[in-house]
PDB file of C-alpha atoms in Angstrom:
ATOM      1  CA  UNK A   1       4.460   1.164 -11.221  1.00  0.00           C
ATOM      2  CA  UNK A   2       2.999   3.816  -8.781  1.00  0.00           C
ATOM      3  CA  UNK A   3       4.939   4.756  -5.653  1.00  0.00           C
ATOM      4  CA  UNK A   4       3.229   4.552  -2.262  1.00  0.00           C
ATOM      5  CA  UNK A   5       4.861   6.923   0.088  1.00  0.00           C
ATOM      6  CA  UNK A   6       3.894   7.497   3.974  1.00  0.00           C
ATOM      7  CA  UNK A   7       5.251  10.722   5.673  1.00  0.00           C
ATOM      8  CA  UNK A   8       5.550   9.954   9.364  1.00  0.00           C
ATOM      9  CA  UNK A   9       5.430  13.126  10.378  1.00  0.00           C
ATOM     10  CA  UNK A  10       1.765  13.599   9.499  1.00  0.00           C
ATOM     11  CA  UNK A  11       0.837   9.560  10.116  1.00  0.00           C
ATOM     12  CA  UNK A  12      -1.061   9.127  13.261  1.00  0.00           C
ATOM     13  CA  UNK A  13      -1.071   5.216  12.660  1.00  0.00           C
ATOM     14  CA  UNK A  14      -4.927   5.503  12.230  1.00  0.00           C
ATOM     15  CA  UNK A  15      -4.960   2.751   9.547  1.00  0.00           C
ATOM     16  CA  UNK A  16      -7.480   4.236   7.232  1.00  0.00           C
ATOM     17  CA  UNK A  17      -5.247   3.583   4.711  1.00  0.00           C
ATOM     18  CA  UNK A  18      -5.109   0.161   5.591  1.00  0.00           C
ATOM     19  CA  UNK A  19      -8.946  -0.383   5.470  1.00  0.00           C
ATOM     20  CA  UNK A  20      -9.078   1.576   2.502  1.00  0.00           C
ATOM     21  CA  UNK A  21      -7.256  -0.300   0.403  1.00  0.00           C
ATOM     22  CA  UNK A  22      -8.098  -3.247  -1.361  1.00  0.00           C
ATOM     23  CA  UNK A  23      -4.955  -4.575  -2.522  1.00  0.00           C
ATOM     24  CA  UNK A  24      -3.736  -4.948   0.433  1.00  0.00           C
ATOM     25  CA  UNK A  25      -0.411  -2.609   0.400  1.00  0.00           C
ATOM     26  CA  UNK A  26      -0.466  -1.479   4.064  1.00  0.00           C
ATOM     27  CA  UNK A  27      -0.086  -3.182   7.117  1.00  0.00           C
ATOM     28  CA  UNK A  28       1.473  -2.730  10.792  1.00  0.00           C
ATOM     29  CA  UNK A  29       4.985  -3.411  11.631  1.00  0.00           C
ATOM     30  CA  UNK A  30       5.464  -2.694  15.806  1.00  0.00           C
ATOM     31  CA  UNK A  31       1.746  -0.880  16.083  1.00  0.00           C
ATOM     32  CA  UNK A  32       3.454   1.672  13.072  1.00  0.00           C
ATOM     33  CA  UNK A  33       1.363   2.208   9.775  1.00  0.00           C
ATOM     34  CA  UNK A  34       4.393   0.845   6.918  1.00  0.00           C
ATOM     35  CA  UNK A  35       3.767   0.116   2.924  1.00  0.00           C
ATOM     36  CA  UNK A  36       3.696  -3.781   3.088  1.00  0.00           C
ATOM     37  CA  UNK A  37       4.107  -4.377  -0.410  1.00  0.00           C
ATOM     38  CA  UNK A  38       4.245  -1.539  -2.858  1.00  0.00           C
ATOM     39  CA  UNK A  39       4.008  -3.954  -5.570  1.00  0.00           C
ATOM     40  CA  UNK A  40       0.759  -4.774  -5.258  1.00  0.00           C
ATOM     41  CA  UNK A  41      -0.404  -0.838  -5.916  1.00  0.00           C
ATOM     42  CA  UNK A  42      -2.182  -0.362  -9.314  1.00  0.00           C
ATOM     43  CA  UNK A  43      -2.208   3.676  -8.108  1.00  0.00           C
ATOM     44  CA  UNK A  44      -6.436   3.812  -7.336  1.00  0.00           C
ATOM     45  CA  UNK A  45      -4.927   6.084  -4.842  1.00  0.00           C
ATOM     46  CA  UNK A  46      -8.204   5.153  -1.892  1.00  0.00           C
ATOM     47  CA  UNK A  47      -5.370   5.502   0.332  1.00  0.00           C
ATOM     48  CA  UNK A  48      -4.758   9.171  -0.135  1.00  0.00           C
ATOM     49  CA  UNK A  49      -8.020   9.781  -0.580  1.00  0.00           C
ATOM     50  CA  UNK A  50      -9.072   8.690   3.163  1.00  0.00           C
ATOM     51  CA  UNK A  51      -6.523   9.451   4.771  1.00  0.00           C
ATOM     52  CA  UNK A  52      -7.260  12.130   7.413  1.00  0.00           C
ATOM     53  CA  UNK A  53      -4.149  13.476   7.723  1.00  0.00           C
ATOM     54  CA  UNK A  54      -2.622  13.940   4.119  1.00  0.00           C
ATOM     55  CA  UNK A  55      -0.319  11.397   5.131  1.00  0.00           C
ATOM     56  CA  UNK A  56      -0.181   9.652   1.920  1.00  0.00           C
ATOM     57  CA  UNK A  57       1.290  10.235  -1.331  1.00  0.00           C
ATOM     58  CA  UNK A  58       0.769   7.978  -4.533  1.00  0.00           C
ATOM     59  CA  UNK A  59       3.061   8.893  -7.313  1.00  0.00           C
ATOM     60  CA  UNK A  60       3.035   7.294 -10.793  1.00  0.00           C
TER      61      UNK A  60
END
């Protein structure tokens, strides 16, 4: 099961992660970008891939 990862030091709390993905592992917790449910990732990694600021890792 791939591991979604968010390093808050890069995250600007854009949420391109959370439009780019499609099953739904992102969502907002106090206005703050978090990984909702990591066990919903099948590792596609459309996350990574549009987020801006490198802010997301996927690791299988």
């Amino acid at each position: 099961m791939p591991t979604v990862k968010i390093d808050k030091e890069k995250c600007t709390n854009c949420r391109a992660c959370i439009e780019a993905c499609p099953f739904h592992v992102f969502g907002l917790e106090n206005e703050e970008v978090v990984v909702k449910d990591s066990n919903k990732c099948v590792g596609c990694r459309a996350c990574e891939a549009q987020c801006p600021h490198k802010a997301i890792t996927v690791e299988d």
